[in-house]
Coordinates of C-alpha atoms in Angstrom, one line a residue:
M281 CA 12.6 -5.4 -34.5
A282 CA 12.6 -5.1 -30.7
E283 CA 13.3 -8.3 -28.7
I284 CA 11.2 -8.5 -25.6
I285 CA 12.9 -10.1 -22.5
V286 CA 11.0 -10.8 -19.3
V287 CA 13.0 -11.1 -16.1
T288 CA 10.9 -13.3 -13.8
S289 CA 10.9 -15.7 -10.9
G290 CA 8.5 -17.7 -8.8
K291 CA 9.7 -16.3 -5.5
G292 CA 10.1 -12.7 -4.3
G293 CA 13.4 -11.2 -3.1
V294 CA 15.7 -13.2 -5.4
G295 CA 17.1 -10.2 -7.2
K296 CA 14.8 -9.7 -10.2
T297 CA 14.9 -5.9 -10.2
T298 CA 18.6 -5.8 -9.6
T299 CA 19.0 -8.2 -12.5
S300 CA 16.7 -6.2 -14.8
A301 CA 18.6 -2.9 -14.0
S302 CA 22.0 -4.5 -14.6
I303 CA 21.0 -6.3 -17.8
A304 CA 19.4 -3.1 -19.2
C305 CA 22.7 -1.2 -18.4
G306 CA 24.8 -3.9 -19.9
L307 CA 22.8 -4.0 -23.1
A308 CA 22.9 -0.2 -23.4
K309 CA 26.7 -0.2 -22.8
A310 CA 26.9 -2.7 -25.6
G311 CA 25.3 -0.2 -27.9
K312 CA 21.7 -1.5 -27.9
K313 CA 18.8 0.9 -27.6
T314 CA 17.1 -0.5 -24.5
V315 CA 14.1 0.3 -22.3
V316 CA 13.3 -1.4 -19.0
I317 CA 9.7 -1.5 -17.8
D318 CA 8.6 -2.0 -14.1
F319 CA 5.5 -4.2 -14.1
D320 CA 5.2 -4.2 -10.3
V321 CA 2.2 -1.9 -10.1
G322 CA 1.6 -0.6 -6.6
L323 CA 5.2 -1.1 -5.3
R324 CA 7.7 0.3 -7.8
N325 CA 11.4 -0.3 -7.1
L326 CA 13.1 -0.2 -10.5
D327 CA 13.3 3.6 -10.6
L328 CA 15.1 3.5 -7.2
I329 CA 17.7 1.0 -8.3
M330 CA 18.2 2.9 -11.6
G331 CA 18.6 6.1 -9.6
C332 CA 15.8 8.1 -11.3
E333 CA 13.0 8.0 -8.7
R334 CA 12.9 11.9 -8.5
R335 CA 12.3 12.2 -12.2
V336 CA 9.1 10.1 -12.4
V337 CA 6.3 12.3 -13.6
Y338 CA 4.2 9.8 -15.7
D339 CA 4.2 6.0 -15.4
F340 CA 3.4 2.8 -17.2
V341 CA -0.3 2.9 -16.2
N342 CA -0.6 6.5 -17.4
V343 CA 0.5 5.4 -20.8
V344 CA -1.8 2.3 -20.8
N345 CA -4.8 4.6 -19.9
D346 CA -3.8 7.3 -22.5
E347 CA -3.2 9.8 -19.7
A348 CA 0.3 10.4 -21.1
N349 CA 2.3 9.3 -24.2
L350 CA 5.6 7.4 -24.3
K351 CA 7.7 10.4 -24.9
Q352 CA 6.3 12.0 -21.7
A353 CA 6.7 8.8 -19.6
L354 CA 10.0 7.5 -20.7
I355 CA 12.9 8.5 -18.4
K356 CA 16.2 8.8 -20.2
D357 CA 19.1 7.4 -18.2
K358 CA 21.8 10.0 -17.3
R359 CA 24.6 7.5 -17.9
F360 CA 23.6 6.1 -21.3
D361 CA 21.9 8.0 -24.1
N362 CA 20.3 4.8 -25.4
L363 CA 18.8 3.6 -22.1
F364 CA 15.3 4.5 -20.9
V365 CA 13.1 3.5 -17.9
L366 CA 9.3 3.2 -17.7
A367 CA 8.3 3.3 -14.1
A368 CA 5.4 1.5 -12.4
S369 CA 2.6 3.4 -10.7
Q370 CA 2.6 3.5 -6.9
T371 CA -1.0 4.5 -6.6
R372 CA -2.9 2.0 -8.8
D373 CA -3.5 -1.7 -8.3
K374 CA -2.6 -4.7 -10.4
D375 CA -5.9 -4.6 -12.4
S376 CA -4.8 -1.3 -14.0
L377 CA -2.8 -3.3 -16.5
T378 CA -4.7 -5.1 -19.3
K379 CA -3.4 -7.3 -22.1
E380 CA -4.5 -4.8 -24.7
G381 CA -2.9 -1.9 -22.9
V382 CA 0.4 -3.7 -22.4
E383 CA 0.4 -4.7 -26.1
K384 CA -0.2 -1.1 -27.2
V385 CA 2.8 0.1 -25.0
L386 CA 5.1 -2.6 -26.3
K387 CA 4.1 -1.9 -29.9
G388 CA 4.7 1.8 -29.3
L389 CA 8.2 1.1 -28.0
A390 CA 9.0 -1.2 -30.9
D391 CA 8.0 1.7 -33.3
E392 CA 10.4 3.9 -31.4
G393 CA 13.3 1.7 -32.6
F394 CA 14.3 -0.1 -29.4
D395 CA 16.5 -3.1 -29.8
F396 CA 15.5 -4.6 -26.4
I397 CA 12.5 -4.2 -24.2
L398 CA 13.1 -5.6 -20.7
C399 CA 10.0 -6.4 -18.6
D400 CA 10.8 -6.5 -14.9
S401 CA 8.1 -8.8 -13.6
P402 CA 6.6 -9.0 -10.1
A403 CA 7.1 -12.2 -8.3
G404 CA 4.7 -15.1 -8.5
I405 CA 1.9 -15.9 -10.9
E406 CA -0.6 -13.1 -10.5
K407 CA -1.8 -10.7 -13.2
G408 CA 1.2 -8.4 -13.4
A409 CA 3.6 -11.4 -13.7
F410 CA 1.4 -13.0 -16.4
L411 CA 1.3 -9.8 -18.5
A412 CA 5.0 -9.3 -18.1
M413 CA 5.7 -12.7 -19.6
Y414 CA 2.8 -12.9 -22.1
F415 CA 4.5 -11.1 -25.0
A416 CA 8.1 -12.2 -24.2
D417 CA 10.5 -13.6 -26.8
R418 CA 12.9 -14.6 -24.1
A419 CA 12.9 -15.1 -20.4
V420 CA 15.6 -14.7 -17.8
V421 CA 14.5 -16.9 -14.8
V422 CA 16.1 -15.6 -11.7
V423 CA 16.7 -18.3 -9.0
N424 CA 18.5 -18.5 -5.7
P425 CA 20.2 -21.9 -5.3
E426 CA 17.7 -23.1 -2.6
V427 CA 14.9 -25.6 -2.8
S428 CA 11.9 -23.2 -2.4
S429 CA 13.1 -20.8 -5.0
V430 CA 13.8 -23.6 -7.5
R431 CA 10.5 -25.2 -6.9
D432 CA 8.6 -21.9 -7.4
S433 CA 10.6 -21.2 -10.6
D434 CA 9.5 -24.6 -12.0
R435 CA 5.9 -23.2 -11.9
I436 CA 7.0 -20.2 -13.9
L437 CA 8.6 -22.4 -16.5
G438 CA 5.2 -24.2 -16.9
L439 CA 3.5 -20.8 -17.5
L440 CA 6.1 -19.7 -20.0
A441 CA 5.6 -23.0 -21.9
S442 CA 1.8 -22.7 -21.9
K443 CA 0.4 -19.2 -21.2
T444 CA 2.4 -16.9 -23.5
R445 CA 1.6 -15.6 -27.0
R446 CA 4.5 -17.7 -28.4
A447 CA 3.0 -20.8 -26.7
E448 CA -0.4 -20.0 -28.3
N449 CA 1.3 -19.9 -31.7
G450 CA 3.1 -23.3 -31.1
E451 CA 6.4 -21.6 -30.4
R452 CA 8.6 -21.4 -27.3
V453 CA 9.9 -18.6 -25.3
K454 CA 13.7 -18.9 -25.1
E455 CA 14.5 -19.5 -21.4
H456 CA 17.7 -18.6 -19.6
L457 CA 18.6 -19.5 -16.0
L458 CA 20.3 -16.9 -13.9
L459 CA 21.5 -17.9 -10.4
T460 CA 21.9 -15.1 -7.8
R461 CA 23.5 -15.0 -4.4
Y462 CA 25.7 -18.0 -5.2
S463 CA 28.3 -19.0 -2.6
P464 CA 30.8 -21.7 -3.7
K465 CA 31.8 -22.1 0.0
R466 CA 28.2 -22.9 1.0
V467 CA 27.8 -25.3 -1.9
E468 CA 31.0 -27.1 -0.9
A469 CA 29.7 -27.3 2.7
G470 CA 26.4 -28.8 1.5
D471 CA 24.3 -25.8 2.6
M472 CA 23.3 -24.7 -0.9
L473 CA 22.3 -26.3 -4.2
S474 CA 25.1 -26.4 -6.8
I475 CA 24.7 -25.1 -10.3
A476 CA 24.4 -28.6 -11.6
D477 CA 21.7 -29.4 -9.1
V478 CA 19.6 -26.4 -10.2
Q479 CA 20.2 -27.2 -13.9
E480 CA 19.1 -30.8 -13.4
I481 CA 15.9 -29.8 -11.7
L482 CA 14.9 -27.0 -14.1
G483 CA 16.5 -28.3 -17.3
L484 CA 17.7 -24.9 -18.4
D485 CA 21.0 -23.5 -19.6
V486 CA 22.7 -21.1 -17.2
V487 CA 23.2 -17.6 -18.6
G488 CA 24.9 -16.3 -15.5
V489 CA 25.9 -17.0 -11.9
I490 CA 26.0 -13.9 -9.7
P491 CA 28.1 -14.4 -6.5
E492 CA 26.9 -13.4 -3.1
S493 CA 28.3 -9.9 -2.7
P494 CA 27.8 -6.9 -0.4
E495 CA 28.2 -4.6 -3.4
V496 CA 24.8 -5.6 -4.7
L497 CA 23.0 -4.0 -1.8
Q498 CA 25.3 -1.0 -1.6
S499 CA 24.8 -0.3 -5.4
S500 CA 21.0 -0.7 -5.1
N501 CA 20.9 1.8 -2.2
A502 CA 23.0 4.2 -4.2
G503 CA 20.8 4.0 -7.3
V504 CA 23.7 2.6 -9.4
P505 CA 23.1 -0.9 -10.9
V506 CA 25.9 -3.2 -9.7
I507 CA 27.0 -4.0 -13.3
L508 CA 28.5 -0.6 -13.4
D509 CA 30.9 -1.5 -10.5
E510 CA 33.6 -3.0 -12.6
N511 CA 35.6 -4.0 -9.5
S512 CA 32.8 -6.1 -8.0
P513 CA 32.6 -9.8 -8.8
A514 CA 28.8 -9.4 -9.0
G515 CA 29.2 -6.6 -11.5
Q516 CA 31.6 -8.6 -13.6
A517 CA 29.3 -11.7 -13.5
Y518 CA 26.4 -9.5 -14.8
T519 CA 28.6 -8.2 -17.6
D520 CA 29.4 -11.9 -18.5
A521 CA 25.7 -12.7 -18.4
V522 CA 24.8 -9.8 -20.8
A523 CA 27.6 -11.0 -23.2
R524 CA 26.0 -14.5 -23.2
I525 CA 22.5 -13.0 -23.9
L526 CA 24.1 -11.3 -26.9
G527 CA 25.5 -14.6 -28.1
E528 CA 29.0 -14.4 -26.8
D529 CA 30.6 -17.6 -25.4
R530 CA 32.2 -16.8 -22.0
P531 CA 33.5 -19.1 -19.3
M532 CA 31.7 -19.0 -15.9
R533 CA 33.5 -17.2 -13.2
F534 CA 33.1 -17.1 -9.4
T535 CA 31.6 -20.6 -9.2
T536 CA 34.4 -22.4 -7.3
V537 CA 36.1 -21.9 -4.0
E538 CA 39.3 -19.9 -4.4
K539 CA 42.1 -22.1 -3.2
K540 CA 44.6 -20.3 -0.9
G541 CA 48.3 -20.4 -1.9
F542 CA 51.1 -21.5 0.4
F543 CA 52.0 -18.0 1.6
S544 CA 48.3 -17.1 2.2
K545 CA 48.0 -20.1 4.4
M546 CA 51.2 -19.3 6.2
F547 CA 50.4 -15.7 6.9
G548 CA 46.6 -15.8 7.1
G549 CA 46.0 -13.8 3.9

C-alpha cells in the first residue's frame, strides 16, 4: 500500500521543493517505487529541479479534470526506472484542485503499485497546501533555523493535527522535522537557532539537518537533485534523512563546527 508523505512548511523559500526532489530520488535509489507530485499550481518548480521541464505534456490538473490519464501525465525519471514526476500546471489557478480530484489521483497512483507518493506542498495555509497535506500519512516539515520560519511551521503543525483525513479519523499524521540551511558557525555565534532550540519550540523529532551549502543552488540550476551529489555535505545529509525515513538509525552529521587541527592553525588550512 502506498504511503503518502507531504513535504510542507509555513514559510516560502525554505527548500521544500529541493527537499521533495532529493527525498524522492533517495527513496527510488533505495529501491522504492516513488512518485513526486507538484501541488504548487500556477508556479511549477519541481520539474525544473528534477530536470524534466522539457518533457511536461500533461500535468496534475489535466488528470484531475480527466483531460489526460496518469500514464500520459507521469514523467519517468531518466536516472531511476522506479521514479516518476507529476508536474503542476502553470496556466491554471489554485482552485483547479479539488479534494475529490486529488483523492482520485492518489488512489490511481496507489493502484499503480507505488510504495511512496510525495506531495510537494506550496508554502503557507491556502488551498493547495491544505490539499497536499489532507491525505498524508506522514509529513516532513521543512524549517530554516530562524524565528519566523519556526513560528510559521507551528501553524502547519496545528493544521496537520486537526485538518487532515487522519485527524478526522482520530489518528495522527506522523511528523518529521527537517532543518535546512543550517550553519553550526552561526549557531555558535548566536546568529541562528540551534537544533535543540527548534526541537523545543516545535516538539518534533529531527529527521535531517541539511547544512548551508552552495551545491544546493548549483544542483537545482542544473536540474540534478543535490542528493545525487555524493561529495556534497548537503547531498550526504539528505541521504541520511532518507535512511531515517525508512527506519534506519543514523547519527547526525554536519551539526557542529569542525575544529581545526594544530597544523591547520599553523599554516592557515
